[in-house]
GROMACS .gro file of C-alpha atoms in nm:
model
  161
    1UNK     CA    1   4.306   0.220   2.668
    2UNK     CA    2   4.639   0.202   2.907
    3UNK     CA    3   4.913  -0.071   2.872
    4UNK     CA    4   4.975  -0.173   3.217
    5UNK     CA    5   5.273  -0.457   3.208
    6UNK     CA    6   5.166  -0.581   2.899
    7UNK     CA    7   4.796  -0.606   2.957
    8UNK     CA    8   4.550  -0.343   2.836
    9UNK     CA    9   4.337  -0.170   3.091
   10UNK     CA   10   4.018  -0.105   2.955
   11UNK     CA   11   3.836   0.009   3.308
   12UNK     CA   12   3.758   0.338   3.153
   13UNK     CA   13   3.632   0.246   2.828
   14UNK     CA   14   3.294   0.326   2.718
   15UNK     CA   15   3.145   0.211   2.399
   16UNK     CA   16   2.836   0.424   2.318
   17UNK     CA   17   2.571   0.287   2.029
   18UNK     CA   18   2.558   0.495   1.795
   19UNK     CA   19   2.219   0.698   1.696
   20UNK     CA   20   2.030   0.677   1.389
   21UNK     CA   21   1.828   0.973   1.354
   22UNK     CA   22   2.002   1.120   1.004
   23UNK     CA   23   1.805   0.892   0.809
   24UNK     CA   24   1.812   0.614   0.573
   25UNK     CA   25   2.065   0.656   0.280
   26UNK     CA   26   1.866   0.417   0.040
   27UNK     CA   27   1.495   0.388  -0.069
   28UNK     CA   28   1.374   0.753  -0.191
   29UNK     CA   29   1.104   0.676  -0.385
   30UNK     CA   30   0.841   0.799  -0.100
   31UNK     CA   31   0.688   0.502  -0.044
   32UNK     CA   32   0.794   0.437   0.351
   33UNK     CA   33   0.826   0.669   0.617
   34UNK     CA   34   1.149   0.644   0.863
   35UNK     CA   35   1.046   0.820   1.161
   36UNK     CA   36   1.014   0.521   1.430
   37UNK     CA   37   1.369   0.439   1.282
   38UNK     CA   38   1.506   0.755   1.330
   39UNK     CA   39   1.477   0.742   1.705
   40UNK     CA   40   1.651   0.385   1.732
   41UNK     CA   41   1.998   0.280   1.784
   42UNK     CA   42   2.270   0.071   1.559
   43UNK     CA   43   2.158  -0.290   1.636
   44UNK     CA   44   1.791  -0.228   1.649
   45UNK     CA   45   1.585  -0.415   1.424
   46UNK     CA   46   1.357  -0.199   1.197
   47UNK     CA   47   1.060  -0.177   0.984
   48UNK     CA   48   0.956   0.141   0.763
   49UNK     CA   49   0.622   0.254   0.789
   50UNK     CA   50   0.421   0.268   0.434
   51UNK     CA   51   0.232   0.538   0.256
   52UNK     CA   52  -0.209   0.410   0.206
   53UNK     CA   53  -0.177   0.166  -0.044
   54UNK     CA   54   0.123   0.014   0.001
   55UNK     CA   55   0.243  -0.211   0.274
   56UNK     CA   56   0.637  -0.342   0.427
   57UNK     CA   57   0.777  -0.596   0.330
   58UNK     CA   58   1.096  -0.728   0.513
   59UNK     CA   59   1.285  -0.551   0.807
   60UNK     CA   60   1.670  -0.443   0.847
   61UNK     CA   61   1.922  -0.391   1.122
   62UNK     CA   62   2.040  -0.065   1.162
   63UNK     CA   63   2.421   0.021   1.177
   64UNK     CA   64   2.459   0.400   1.213
   65UNK     CA   65   2.824   0.499   1.147
   66UNK     CA   66   2.773   0.823   1.162
   67UNK     CA   67   2.364   0.897   1.221
   68UNK     CA   68   2.287   0.738   0.902
   69UNK     CA   69   2.179   0.380   0.788
   70UNK     CA   70   2.097   0.150   0.490
   71UNK     CA   71   1.749   0.067   0.454
   72UNK     CA   72   1.746  -0.146   0.116
   73UNK     CA   73   1.667  -0.448   0.346
   74UNK     CA   74   1.250  -0.337   0.333
   75UNK     CA   75   1.057  -0.171   0.083
   76UNK     CA   76   0.706  -0.106   0.057
   77UNK     CA   77   0.547  -0.269  -0.188
   78UNK     CA   78   0.205  -0.177  -0.339
   79UNK     CA   79  -0.081  -0.361  -0.239
   80UNK     CA   80  -0.339  -0.557  -0.386
   81UNK     CA   81  -0.683  -0.409  -0.492
   82UNK     CA   82  -0.884  -0.700  -0.289
   83UNK     CA   83  -1.180  -0.502  -0.221
   84UNK     CA   84  -1.317  -0.494  -0.525
   85UNK     CA   85  -1.491  -0.247  -0.773
   86UNK     CA   86  -1.685   0.061  -0.704
   87UNK     CA   87  -1.934   0.206  -1.017
   88UNK     CA   88  -1.863  -0.101  -1.207
   89UNK     CA   89  -2.046  -0.131  -1.544
   90UNK     CA   90  -2.327  -0.377  -1.507
   91UNK     CA   91  -2.247  -0.642  -1.812
   92UNK     CA   92  -1.874  -0.524  -1.830
   93UNK     CA   93  -1.644  -0.859  -1.703
   94UNK     CA   94  -1.371  -0.656  -1.480
   95UNK     CA   95  -1.241  -0.979  -1.325
   96UNK     CA   96  -0.913  -0.930  -1.473
   97UNK     CA   97  -0.918  -0.582  -1.270
   98UNK     CA   98  -0.879  -0.844  -0.931
   99UNK     CA   99  -0.492  -0.876  -0.982
  100UNK     CA  100  -0.428  -0.506  -0.969
  101UNK     CA  101  -0.164  -0.345  -0.735
  102UNK     CA  102  -0.156   0.007  -0.639
  103UNK     CA  103  -0.155   0.295  -0.910
  104UNK     CA  104  -0.199  -0.027  -1.150
  105UNK     CA  105  -0.483  -0.006  -1.440
  106UNK     CA  106  -0.677  -0.258  -1.637
  107UNK     CA  107  -0.900  -0.249  -1.914
  108UNK     CA  108  -1.278  -0.410  -1.811
  109UNK     CA  109  -1.410  -0.653  -2.113
  110UNK     CA  110  -1.789  -0.610  -2.255
  111UNK     CA  111  -1.967  -0.925  -2.388
  112UNK     CA  112  -1.957  -0.962  -2.748
  113UNK     CA  113  -2.213  -0.685  -2.924
  114UNK     CA  114  -2.090  -0.452  -2.680
  115UNK     CA  115  -1.768  -0.203  -2.710
  116UNK     CA  116  -1.609  -0.052  -2.414
  117UNK     CA  117  -1.630   0.313  -2.369
  118UNK     CA  118  -1.311   0.498  -2.263
  119UNK     CA  119  -1.135   0.501  -1.949
  120UNK     CA  120  -0.954   0.230  -1.784
  121UNK     CA  121  -1.019   0.062  -1.415
  122UNK     CA  122  -0.777   0.233  -1.168
  123UNK     CA  123  -0.682   0.046  -0.831
  124UNK     CA  124  -0.670   0.318  -0.588
  125UNK     CA  125  -0.495   0.364  -0.261
  126UNK     CA  126  -0.767   0.217  -0.033
  127UNK     CA  127  -0.713  -0.104  -0.226
  128UNK     CA  128  -1.010  -0.097  -0.436
  129UNK     CA  129  -1.100   0.018  -0.806
  130UNK     CA  130  -1.290   0.272  -0.929
  131UNK     CA  131  -1.468   0.155  -1.257
  132UNK     CA  132  -1.696   0.458  -1.298
  133UNK     CA  133  -1.597   0.577  -1.646
  134UNK     CA  134  -1.654   0.225  -1.800
  135UNK     CA  135  -1.955   0.126  -1.970
  136UNK     CA  136  -2.030  -0.109  -2.237
  137UNK     CA  137  -2.221   0.039  -2.510
  138UNK     CA  138  -2.378  -0.175  -2.784
  139UNK     CA  139  -2.250  -0.207  -3.094
  140UNK     CA  140  -2.476  -0.026  -3.382
  141UNK     CA  141  -2.682  -0.310  -3.605
  142UNK     CA  142  -2.575  -0.184  -3.959
  143UNK     CA  143  -2.544  -0.515  -4.193
  144UNK     CA  144  -2.924  -0.664  -4.197
  145UNK     CA  145  -3.019  -0.980  -4.029
  146UNK     CA  146  -2.774  -1.259  -4.074
  147UNK     CA  147  -3.081  -1.500  -4.119
  148UNK     CA  148  -3.437  -1.549  -4.114
  149UNK     CA  149  -3.494  -1.297  -4.424
  150UNK     CA  150  -3.850  -1.232  -4.460
  151UNK     CA  151  -3.875  -1.084  -4.835
  152UNK     CA  152  -4.160  -0.837  -4.790
  153UNK     CA  153  -4.007  -0.694  -4.454
  154UNK     CA  154  -3.755  -0.379  -4.508
  155UNK     CA  155  -3.475  -0.387  -4.216
  156UNK     CA  156  -3.348  -0.045  -4.301
  157UNK     CA  157  -3.469   0.080  -4.005
  158UNK     CA  158  -3.332  -0.169  -3.782
  159UNK     CA  159  -2.961  -0.122  -3.950
  160UNK     CA  160  -2.957   0.233  -3.733
  161UNK     CA  161  -3.010   0.054  -3.396
   0.00000   0.00000   0.00000
């Protein structure tokens, strides 16, 4: 800038837009990719790309004073398991699992007279949950009949079923 007769002469001044090639200064959880943002400039709007199983929420206006930018205006949140279960046990109630998000787990519920065997249901990155390790097994009968006692009958053989 030149000062000529009390006025500034800005004819030779040029403002260059700052490139945003240095990457974000925040959001280091690994769920977002900023490759597209790293090719933009100050003033551009950017939404990160998310890893499978996550979805972008929000965007941010890039401000890159020294090639780096703050990406805190946008996140990648886990998606819900909306595609249902595969390998689900036939009598298990897995309705509680429909609220899972990527990486979440839940326990199926078995009907009365059955117990759950081992594993939890896990929400996969493809928006389904794997219930292959869960099973509802019948509870053993160990106390004899609760009604209809027939005195001549022997129920001890049934108690092991």
